[in-house]
Short mmCIF file of C-alpha atoms and ligand atoms in Angstrom, two decimals:
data_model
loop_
_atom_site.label_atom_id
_atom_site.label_comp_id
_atom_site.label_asym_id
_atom_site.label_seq_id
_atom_site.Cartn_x
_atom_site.Cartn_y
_atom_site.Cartn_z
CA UNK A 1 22.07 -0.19 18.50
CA UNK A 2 19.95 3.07 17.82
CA UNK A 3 18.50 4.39 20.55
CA UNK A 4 16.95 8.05 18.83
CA UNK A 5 13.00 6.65 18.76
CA UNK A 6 12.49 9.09 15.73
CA UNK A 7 15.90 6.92 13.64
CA UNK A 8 14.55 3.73 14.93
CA UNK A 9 11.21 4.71 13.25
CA UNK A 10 13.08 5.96 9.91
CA UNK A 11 15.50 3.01 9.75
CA UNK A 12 12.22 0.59 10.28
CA UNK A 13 10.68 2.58 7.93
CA UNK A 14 13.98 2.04 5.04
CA UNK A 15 14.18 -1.70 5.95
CA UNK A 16 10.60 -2.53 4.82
CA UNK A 17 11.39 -0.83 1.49
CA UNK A 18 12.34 -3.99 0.12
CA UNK A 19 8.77 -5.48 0.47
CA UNK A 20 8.39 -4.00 -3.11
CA UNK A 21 11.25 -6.17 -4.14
CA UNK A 22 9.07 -9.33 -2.88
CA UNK A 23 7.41 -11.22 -5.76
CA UNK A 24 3.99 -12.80 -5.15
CA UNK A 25 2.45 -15.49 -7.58
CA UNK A 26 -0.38 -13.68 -8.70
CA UNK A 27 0.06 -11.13 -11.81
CA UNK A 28 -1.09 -7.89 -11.71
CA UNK A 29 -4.31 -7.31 -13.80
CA UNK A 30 -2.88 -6.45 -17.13
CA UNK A 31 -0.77 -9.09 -16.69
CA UNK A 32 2.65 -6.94 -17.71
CA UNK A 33 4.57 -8.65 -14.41
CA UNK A 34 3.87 -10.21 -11.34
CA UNK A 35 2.59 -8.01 -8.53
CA UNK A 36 5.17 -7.65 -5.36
CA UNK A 37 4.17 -7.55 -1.59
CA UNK A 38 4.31 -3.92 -1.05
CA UNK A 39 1.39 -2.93 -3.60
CA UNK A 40 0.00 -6.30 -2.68
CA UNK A 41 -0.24 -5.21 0.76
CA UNK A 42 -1.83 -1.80 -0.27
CA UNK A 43 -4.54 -3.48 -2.65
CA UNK A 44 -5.72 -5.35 0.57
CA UNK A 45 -6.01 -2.42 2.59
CA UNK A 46 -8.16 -1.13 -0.05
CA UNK A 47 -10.33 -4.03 -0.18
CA UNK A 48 -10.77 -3.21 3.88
CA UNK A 49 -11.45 0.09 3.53
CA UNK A 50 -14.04 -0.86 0.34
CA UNK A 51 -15.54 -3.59 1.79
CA UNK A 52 -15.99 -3.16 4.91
CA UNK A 53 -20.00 -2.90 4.95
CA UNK A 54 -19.40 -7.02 3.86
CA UNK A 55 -18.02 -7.51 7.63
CA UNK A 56 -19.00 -8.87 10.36
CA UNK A 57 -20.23 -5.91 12.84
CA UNK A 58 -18.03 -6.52 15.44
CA UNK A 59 -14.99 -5.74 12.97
CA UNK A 60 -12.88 -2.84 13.65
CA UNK A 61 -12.28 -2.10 9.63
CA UNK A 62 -9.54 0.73 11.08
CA UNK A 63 -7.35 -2.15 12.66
CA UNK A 64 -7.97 -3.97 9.91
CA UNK A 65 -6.51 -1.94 7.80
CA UNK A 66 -3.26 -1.53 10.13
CA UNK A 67 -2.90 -5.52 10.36
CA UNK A 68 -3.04 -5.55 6.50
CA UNK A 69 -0.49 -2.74 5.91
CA UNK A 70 2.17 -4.90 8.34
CA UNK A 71 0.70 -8.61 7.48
CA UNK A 72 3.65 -9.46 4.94
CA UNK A 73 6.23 -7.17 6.37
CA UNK A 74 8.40 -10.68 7.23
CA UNK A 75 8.92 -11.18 3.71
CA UNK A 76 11.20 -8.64 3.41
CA UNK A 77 13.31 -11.83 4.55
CA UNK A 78 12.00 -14.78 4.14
CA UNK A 79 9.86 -13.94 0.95
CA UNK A 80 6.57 -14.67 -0.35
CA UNK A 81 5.44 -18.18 0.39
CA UNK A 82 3.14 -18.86 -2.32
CA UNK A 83 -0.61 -20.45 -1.24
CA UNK A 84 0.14 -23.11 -4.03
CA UNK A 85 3.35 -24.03 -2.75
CA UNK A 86 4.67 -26.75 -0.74
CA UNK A 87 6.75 -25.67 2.11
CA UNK A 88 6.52 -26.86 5.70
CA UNK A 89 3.69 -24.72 7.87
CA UNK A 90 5.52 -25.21 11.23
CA UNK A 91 8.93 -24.15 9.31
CA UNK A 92 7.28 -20.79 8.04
CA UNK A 93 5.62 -20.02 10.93
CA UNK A 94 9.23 -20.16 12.73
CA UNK A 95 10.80 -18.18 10.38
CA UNK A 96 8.12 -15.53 9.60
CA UNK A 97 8.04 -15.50 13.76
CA UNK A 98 12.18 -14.51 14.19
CA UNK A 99 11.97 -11.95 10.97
CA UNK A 100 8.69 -10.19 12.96
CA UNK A 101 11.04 -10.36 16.22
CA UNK A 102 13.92 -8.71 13.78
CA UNK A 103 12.06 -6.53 11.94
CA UNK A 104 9.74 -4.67 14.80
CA UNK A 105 12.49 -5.11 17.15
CA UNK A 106 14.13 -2.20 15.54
CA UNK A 107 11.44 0.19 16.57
CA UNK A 108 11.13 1.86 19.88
CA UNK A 109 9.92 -0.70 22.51
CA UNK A 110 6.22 0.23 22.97
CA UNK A 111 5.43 0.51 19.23
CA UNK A 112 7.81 -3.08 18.89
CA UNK A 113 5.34 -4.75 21.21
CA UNK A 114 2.20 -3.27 19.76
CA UNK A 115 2.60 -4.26 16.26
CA UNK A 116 3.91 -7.41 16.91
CA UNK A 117 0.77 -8.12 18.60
CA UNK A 118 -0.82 -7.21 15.62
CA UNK A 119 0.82 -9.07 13.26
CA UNK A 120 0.46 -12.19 15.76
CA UNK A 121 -3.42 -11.55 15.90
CA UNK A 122 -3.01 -11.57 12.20
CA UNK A 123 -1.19 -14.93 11.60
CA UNK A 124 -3.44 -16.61 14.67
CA UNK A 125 -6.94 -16.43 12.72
CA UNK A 126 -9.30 -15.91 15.91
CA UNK A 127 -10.70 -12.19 16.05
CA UNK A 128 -13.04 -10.89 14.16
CA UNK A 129 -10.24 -8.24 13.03
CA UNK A 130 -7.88 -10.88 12.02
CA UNK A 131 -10.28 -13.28 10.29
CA UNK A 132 -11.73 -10.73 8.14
CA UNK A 133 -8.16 -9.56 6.91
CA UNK A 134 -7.42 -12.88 6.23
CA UNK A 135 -10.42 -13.37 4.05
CA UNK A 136 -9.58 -10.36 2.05
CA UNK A 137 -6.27 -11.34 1.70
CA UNK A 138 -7.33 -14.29 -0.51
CA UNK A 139 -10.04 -12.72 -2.24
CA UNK A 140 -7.80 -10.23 -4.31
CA UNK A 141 -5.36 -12.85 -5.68
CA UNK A 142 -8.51 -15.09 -6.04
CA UNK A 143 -9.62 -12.02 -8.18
CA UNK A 144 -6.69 -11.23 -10.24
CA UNK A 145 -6.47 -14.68 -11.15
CA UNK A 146 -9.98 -15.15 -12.65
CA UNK A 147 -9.43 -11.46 -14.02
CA UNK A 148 -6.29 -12.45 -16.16
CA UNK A 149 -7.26 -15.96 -17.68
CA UNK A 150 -6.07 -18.15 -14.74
CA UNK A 151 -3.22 -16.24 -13.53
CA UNK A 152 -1.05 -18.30 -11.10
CA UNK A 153 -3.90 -21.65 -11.03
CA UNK A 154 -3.00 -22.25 -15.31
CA UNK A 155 0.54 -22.04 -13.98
CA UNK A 156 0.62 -23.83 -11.29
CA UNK A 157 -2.54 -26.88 -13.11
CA UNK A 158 -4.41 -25.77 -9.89
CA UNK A 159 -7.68 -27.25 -10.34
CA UNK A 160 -11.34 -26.45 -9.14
CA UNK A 161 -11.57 -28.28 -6.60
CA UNK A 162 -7.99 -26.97 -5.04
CA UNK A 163 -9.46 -23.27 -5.25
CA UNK A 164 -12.67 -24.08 -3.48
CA UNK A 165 -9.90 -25.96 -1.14
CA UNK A 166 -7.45 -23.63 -0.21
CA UNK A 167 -9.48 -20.64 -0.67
CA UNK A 168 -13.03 -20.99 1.08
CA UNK A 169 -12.64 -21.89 4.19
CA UNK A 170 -10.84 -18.64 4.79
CA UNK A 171 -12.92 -16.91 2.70
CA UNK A 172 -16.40 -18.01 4.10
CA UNK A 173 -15.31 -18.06 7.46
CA UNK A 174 -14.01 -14.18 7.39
CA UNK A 175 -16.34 -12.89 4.72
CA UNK A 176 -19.33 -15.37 4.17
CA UNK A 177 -20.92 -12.67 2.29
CA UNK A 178 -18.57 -12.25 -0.67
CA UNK A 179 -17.64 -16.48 -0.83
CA UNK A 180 -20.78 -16.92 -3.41
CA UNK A 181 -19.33 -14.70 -5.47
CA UNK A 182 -16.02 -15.43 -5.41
CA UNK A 183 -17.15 -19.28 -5.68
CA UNK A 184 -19.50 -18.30 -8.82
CA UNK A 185 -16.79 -16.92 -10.48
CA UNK A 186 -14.02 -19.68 -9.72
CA UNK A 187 -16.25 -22.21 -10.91
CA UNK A 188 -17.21 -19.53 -14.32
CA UNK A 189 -13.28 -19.54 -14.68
CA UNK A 190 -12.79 -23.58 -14.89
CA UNK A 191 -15.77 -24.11 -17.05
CA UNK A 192 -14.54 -21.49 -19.39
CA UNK A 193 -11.16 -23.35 -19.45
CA UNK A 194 -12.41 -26.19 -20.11
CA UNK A 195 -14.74 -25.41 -22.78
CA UNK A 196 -13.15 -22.44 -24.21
CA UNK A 197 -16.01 -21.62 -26.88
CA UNK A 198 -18.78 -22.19 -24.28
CA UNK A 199 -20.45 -18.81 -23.08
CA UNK A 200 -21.84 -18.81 -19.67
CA UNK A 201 -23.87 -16.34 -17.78
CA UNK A 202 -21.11 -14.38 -16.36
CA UNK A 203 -20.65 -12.97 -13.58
CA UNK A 204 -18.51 -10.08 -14.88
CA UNK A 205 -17.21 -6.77 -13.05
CA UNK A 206 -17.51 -4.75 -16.04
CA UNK B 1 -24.44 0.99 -15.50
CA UNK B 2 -23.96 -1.32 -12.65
CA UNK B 3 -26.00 -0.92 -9.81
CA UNK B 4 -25.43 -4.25 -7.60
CA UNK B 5 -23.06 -2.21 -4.80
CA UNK B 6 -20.74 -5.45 -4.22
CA UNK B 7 -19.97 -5.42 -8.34
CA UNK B 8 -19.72 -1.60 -8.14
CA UNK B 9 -17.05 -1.46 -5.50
CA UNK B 10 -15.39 -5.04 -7.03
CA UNK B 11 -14.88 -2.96 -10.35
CA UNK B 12 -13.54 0.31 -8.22
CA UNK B 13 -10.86 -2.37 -6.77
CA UNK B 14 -10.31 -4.08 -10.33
CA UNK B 15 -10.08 0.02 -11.93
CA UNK B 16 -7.22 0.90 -9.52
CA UNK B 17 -4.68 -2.14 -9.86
CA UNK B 18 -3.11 0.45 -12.40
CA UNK B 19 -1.69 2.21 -9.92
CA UNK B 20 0.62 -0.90 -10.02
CA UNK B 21 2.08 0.07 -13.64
CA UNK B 22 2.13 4.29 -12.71
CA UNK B 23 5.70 4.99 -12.45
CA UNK B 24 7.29 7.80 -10.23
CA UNK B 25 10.45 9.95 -10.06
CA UNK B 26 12.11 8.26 -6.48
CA UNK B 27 13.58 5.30 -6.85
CA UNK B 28 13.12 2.22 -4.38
CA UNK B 29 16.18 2.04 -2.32
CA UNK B 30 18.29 -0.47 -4.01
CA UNK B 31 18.32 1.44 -6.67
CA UNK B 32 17.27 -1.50 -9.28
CA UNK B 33 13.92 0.76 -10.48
CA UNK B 34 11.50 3.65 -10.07
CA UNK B 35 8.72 3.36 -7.46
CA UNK B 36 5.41 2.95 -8.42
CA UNK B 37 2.35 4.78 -7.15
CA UNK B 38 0.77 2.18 -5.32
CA UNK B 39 3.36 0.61 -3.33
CA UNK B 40 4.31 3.97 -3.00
CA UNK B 41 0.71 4.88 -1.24
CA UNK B 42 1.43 1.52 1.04
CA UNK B 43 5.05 3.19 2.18
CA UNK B 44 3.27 6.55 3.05
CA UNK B 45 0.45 4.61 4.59
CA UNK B 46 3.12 3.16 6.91
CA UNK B 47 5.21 6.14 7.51
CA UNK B 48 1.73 7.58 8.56
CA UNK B 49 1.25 4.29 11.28
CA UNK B 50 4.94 4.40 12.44
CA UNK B 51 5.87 8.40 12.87
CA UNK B 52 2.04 9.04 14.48
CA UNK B 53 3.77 10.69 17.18
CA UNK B 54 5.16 13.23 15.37
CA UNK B 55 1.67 14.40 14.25
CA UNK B 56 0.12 17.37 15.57
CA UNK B 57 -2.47 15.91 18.60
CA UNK B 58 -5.55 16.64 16.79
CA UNK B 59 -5.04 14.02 14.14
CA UNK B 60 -6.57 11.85 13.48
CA UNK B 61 -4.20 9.06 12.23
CA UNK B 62 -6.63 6.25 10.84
CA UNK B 63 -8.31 9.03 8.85
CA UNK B 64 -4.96 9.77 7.17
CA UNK B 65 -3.74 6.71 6.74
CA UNK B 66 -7.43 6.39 4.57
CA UNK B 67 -6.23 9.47 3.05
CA UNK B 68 -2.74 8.40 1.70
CA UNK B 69 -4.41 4.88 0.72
CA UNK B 70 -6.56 6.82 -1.58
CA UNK B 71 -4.43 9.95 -2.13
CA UNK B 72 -2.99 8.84 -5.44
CA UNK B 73 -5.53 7.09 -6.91
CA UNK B 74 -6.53 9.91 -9.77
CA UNK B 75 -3.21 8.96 -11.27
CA UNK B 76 -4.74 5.71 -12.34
CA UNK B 77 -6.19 8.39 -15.03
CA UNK B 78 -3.46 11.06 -15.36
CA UNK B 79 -0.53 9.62 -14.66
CA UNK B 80 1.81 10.89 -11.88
CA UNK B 81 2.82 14.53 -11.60
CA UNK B 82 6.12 15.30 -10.68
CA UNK B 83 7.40 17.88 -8.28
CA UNK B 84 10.13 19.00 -10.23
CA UNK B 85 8.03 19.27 -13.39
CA UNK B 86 6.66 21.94 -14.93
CA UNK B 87 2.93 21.31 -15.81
CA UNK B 88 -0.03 23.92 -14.74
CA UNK B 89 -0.90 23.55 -11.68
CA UNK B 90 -4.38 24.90 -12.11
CA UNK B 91 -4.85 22.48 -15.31
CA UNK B 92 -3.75 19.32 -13.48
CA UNK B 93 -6.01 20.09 -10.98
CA UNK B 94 -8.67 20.08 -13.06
CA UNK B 95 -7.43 16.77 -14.65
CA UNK B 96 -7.36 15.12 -11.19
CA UNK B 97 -10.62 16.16 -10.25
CA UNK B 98 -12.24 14.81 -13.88
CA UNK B 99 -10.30 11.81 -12.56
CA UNK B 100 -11.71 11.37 -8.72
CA UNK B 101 -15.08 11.75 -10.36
CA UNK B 102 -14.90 8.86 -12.77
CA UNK B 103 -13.26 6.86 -10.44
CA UNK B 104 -14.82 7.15 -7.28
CA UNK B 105 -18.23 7.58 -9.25
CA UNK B 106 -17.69 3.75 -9.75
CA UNK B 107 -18.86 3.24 -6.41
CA UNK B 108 -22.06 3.51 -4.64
CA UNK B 109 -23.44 7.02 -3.75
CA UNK B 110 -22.80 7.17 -0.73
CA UNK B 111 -18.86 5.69 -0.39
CA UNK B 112 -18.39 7.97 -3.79
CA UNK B 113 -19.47 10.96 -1.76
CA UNK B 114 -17.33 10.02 1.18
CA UNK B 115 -13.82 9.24 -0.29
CA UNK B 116 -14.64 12.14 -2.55
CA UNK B 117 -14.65 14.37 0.08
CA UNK B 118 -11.45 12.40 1.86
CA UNK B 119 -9.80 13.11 -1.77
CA UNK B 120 -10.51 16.81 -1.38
CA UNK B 121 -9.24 17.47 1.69
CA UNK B 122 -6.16 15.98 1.27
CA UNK B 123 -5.63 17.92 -2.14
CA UNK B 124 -6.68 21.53 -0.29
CA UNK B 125 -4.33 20.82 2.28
CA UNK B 126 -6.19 22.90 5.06
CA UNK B 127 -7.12 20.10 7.89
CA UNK B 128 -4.61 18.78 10.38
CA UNK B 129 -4.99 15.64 8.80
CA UNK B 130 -4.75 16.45 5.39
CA UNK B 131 -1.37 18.95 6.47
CA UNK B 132 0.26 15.80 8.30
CA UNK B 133 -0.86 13.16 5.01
CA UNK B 134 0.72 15.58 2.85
CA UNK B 135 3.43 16.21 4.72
CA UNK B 136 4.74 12.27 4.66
CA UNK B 137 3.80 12.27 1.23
CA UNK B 138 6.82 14.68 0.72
CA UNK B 139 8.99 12.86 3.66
CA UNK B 140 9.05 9.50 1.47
CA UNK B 141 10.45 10.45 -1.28
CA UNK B 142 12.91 13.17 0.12
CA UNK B 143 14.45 10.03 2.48
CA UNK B 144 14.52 8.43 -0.81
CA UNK B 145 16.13 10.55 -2.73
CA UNK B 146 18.93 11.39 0.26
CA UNK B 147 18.98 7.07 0.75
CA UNK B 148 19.89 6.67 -2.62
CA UNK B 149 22.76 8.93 -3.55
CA UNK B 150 20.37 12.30 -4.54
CA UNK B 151 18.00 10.00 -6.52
CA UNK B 152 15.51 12.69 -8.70
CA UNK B 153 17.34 15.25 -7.60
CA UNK B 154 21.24 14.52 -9.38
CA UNK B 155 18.82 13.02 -12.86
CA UNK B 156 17.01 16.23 -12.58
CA UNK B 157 20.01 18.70 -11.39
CA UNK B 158 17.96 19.90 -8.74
CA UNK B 159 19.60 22.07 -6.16
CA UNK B 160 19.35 22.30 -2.07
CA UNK B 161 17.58 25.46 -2.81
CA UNK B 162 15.01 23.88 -4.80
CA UNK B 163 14.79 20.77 -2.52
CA UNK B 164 14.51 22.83 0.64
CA UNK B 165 11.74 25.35 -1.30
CA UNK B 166 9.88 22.40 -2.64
CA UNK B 167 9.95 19.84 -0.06
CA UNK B 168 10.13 22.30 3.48
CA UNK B 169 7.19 24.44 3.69
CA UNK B 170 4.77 21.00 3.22
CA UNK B 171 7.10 19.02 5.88
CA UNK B 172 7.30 21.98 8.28
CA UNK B 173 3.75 22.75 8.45
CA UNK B 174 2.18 19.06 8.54
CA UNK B 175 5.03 17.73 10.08
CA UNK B 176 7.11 20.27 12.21
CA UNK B 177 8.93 18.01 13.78
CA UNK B 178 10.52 15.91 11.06
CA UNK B 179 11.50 18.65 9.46
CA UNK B 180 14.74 19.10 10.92
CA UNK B 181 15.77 15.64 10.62
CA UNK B 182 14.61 16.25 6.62
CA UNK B 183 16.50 19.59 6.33
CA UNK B 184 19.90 17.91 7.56
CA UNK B 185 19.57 15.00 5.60
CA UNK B 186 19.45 17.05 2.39
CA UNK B 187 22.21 19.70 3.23
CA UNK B 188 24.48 16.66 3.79
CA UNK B 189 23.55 15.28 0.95
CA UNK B 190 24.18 18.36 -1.14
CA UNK B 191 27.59 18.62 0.90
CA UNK B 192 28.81 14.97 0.06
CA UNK B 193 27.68 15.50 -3.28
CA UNK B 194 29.77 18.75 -4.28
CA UNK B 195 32.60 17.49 -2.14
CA UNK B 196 32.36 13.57 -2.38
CA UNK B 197 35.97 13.09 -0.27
CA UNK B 198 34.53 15.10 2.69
CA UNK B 199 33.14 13.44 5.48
CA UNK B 200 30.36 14.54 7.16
CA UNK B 201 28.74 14.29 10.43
CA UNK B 202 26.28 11.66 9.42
CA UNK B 203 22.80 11.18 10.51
CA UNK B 204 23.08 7.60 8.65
CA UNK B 205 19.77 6.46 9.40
CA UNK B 206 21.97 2.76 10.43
CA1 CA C 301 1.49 11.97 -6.51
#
């Protein structure tokens, strides 16, 4: 085992590489591919640094940023479990927990301990810090996909009421301030795809 | 124009996915394709978070991780520029800064001013901060290259001379003490590569 703190950091620093390997559901916006975790994981970090006047007050928008830079680091091996899919919560959680022990266990012991802590506060949803990470971490898929057409929810025959499901709670609970939005234009995207030649008063970034 | 600052910054976010389809010299380390720009921005965000300790003590690391998260952003206008190309420096620099104004324009007047300025200093390379950001932004790709059997440098026939005048001066002055590491990676490299039977005392980063 390496024992040289600055190789530890460089061979940490190699491994996570294959996070841009790591395909997500969502496509990227001009819908060429789908997007992987690595650029994924930078997107986010922009939406923190962005959005941050849409947090609570108490949030510390530079952790923030850290815990989203790390927050899918475990997929590098066990992969992208999609929010649509159907896998077993408790069986994730135990595998995403031994590839954090791997993969931060290969850094010097100080900076192992403090970004695993990070990464825990992450997947534990309590702070402020964590919850508003989380809540931008399903408002840019949420985004892409009512950017490109549908994006993973045509796919996957996700309806409405699934969105509003899986996504608010998360949303409204770590950014109630951008949930109307993102609700307003979920709902835009189903009535549009179910009516295709109906116009509605969008809601439309451009 | 819009003028609602949650659309404004929304559209900034939407704008920037391109990054996603800018394509660079360095490969990604298996070798199966280039690296784009923005999961390349998330690796030199994280080389920033992990190799902290190698920074000079007045940085300020949150303010260049910001930095790298927003340091490539123009190319979502001008593409990416090469260091082994050969374009004017003093017209690409005019390029990029018709690009940071558009862009970052998109946002309100206030966060436009302040990344704006961010985006300078990193590009005149005079703070510790922006030294140390653009020092890892020439680390990355250098442990690319040297990761990936020469990478760039063997599809552009670029020498050790050229590597070690190209990459060092950045990496020595932001980053004095990586530079080492950085120097003897690439002369053994270059050594393998002109003798590929030799072995080497290896710093194999495993
Ligand atoms: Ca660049």
């Amino acid at each position: 085992m390496q024992t040289n703190p600055l190789i530890q950091r460089l061979t940490f620093l190699s491994e996570i590489d294959r996070l841009k390997s790591v395909i997500r559901q969502s496509p990227i916006l001009d819908q060429s591919r789908k997007e992987n975790s690595a650029e994924h994981s930078w997107h986010v970090a922009m939406f923190a640094l962005l959005l941050q006047d849409y947090a609570s007050s108490s949030v510390n928008i530079e952790r923030v940023i850290k815990m989203l830079l790390i927050h899918d680091v475990v997929e590098v091996d066990v992969g992208d479990t999609p929010i649509h899919g159907g896998s077993s919560p408790d069986e994730q959680h135990y595998l995403e927990t031994q590839a954090a022990n791997r993969l931060f266990g290969l850094l010097p012991k100080e900076q192992a301990a403090e970004l695993l802590a990070l990464w825990h506060e992450f997947e534990e949803a309590q702070s402020e810090d964590a919850l508003f990470a989380k809540a931008l971490d399903r408002i840019q898929p949420l985004l892409a996909n009512v950017s490109t057409g549908g994006g993973t929810w045509t796919e996957s025959n996700v309806t409405l009421e699934q969105v509003l499901q899986r996504y608010g709670p998360t949303i409204e609970r770590g950014c109630p301030a951008l949930w109307s939005i993102c609700k307003q234009l979920s709902e835009e995207h189903f009535a549009i795809s179910k009516h295709p030649t109906t116009t509605t008063t969008s809601t439309s970034m451009k």
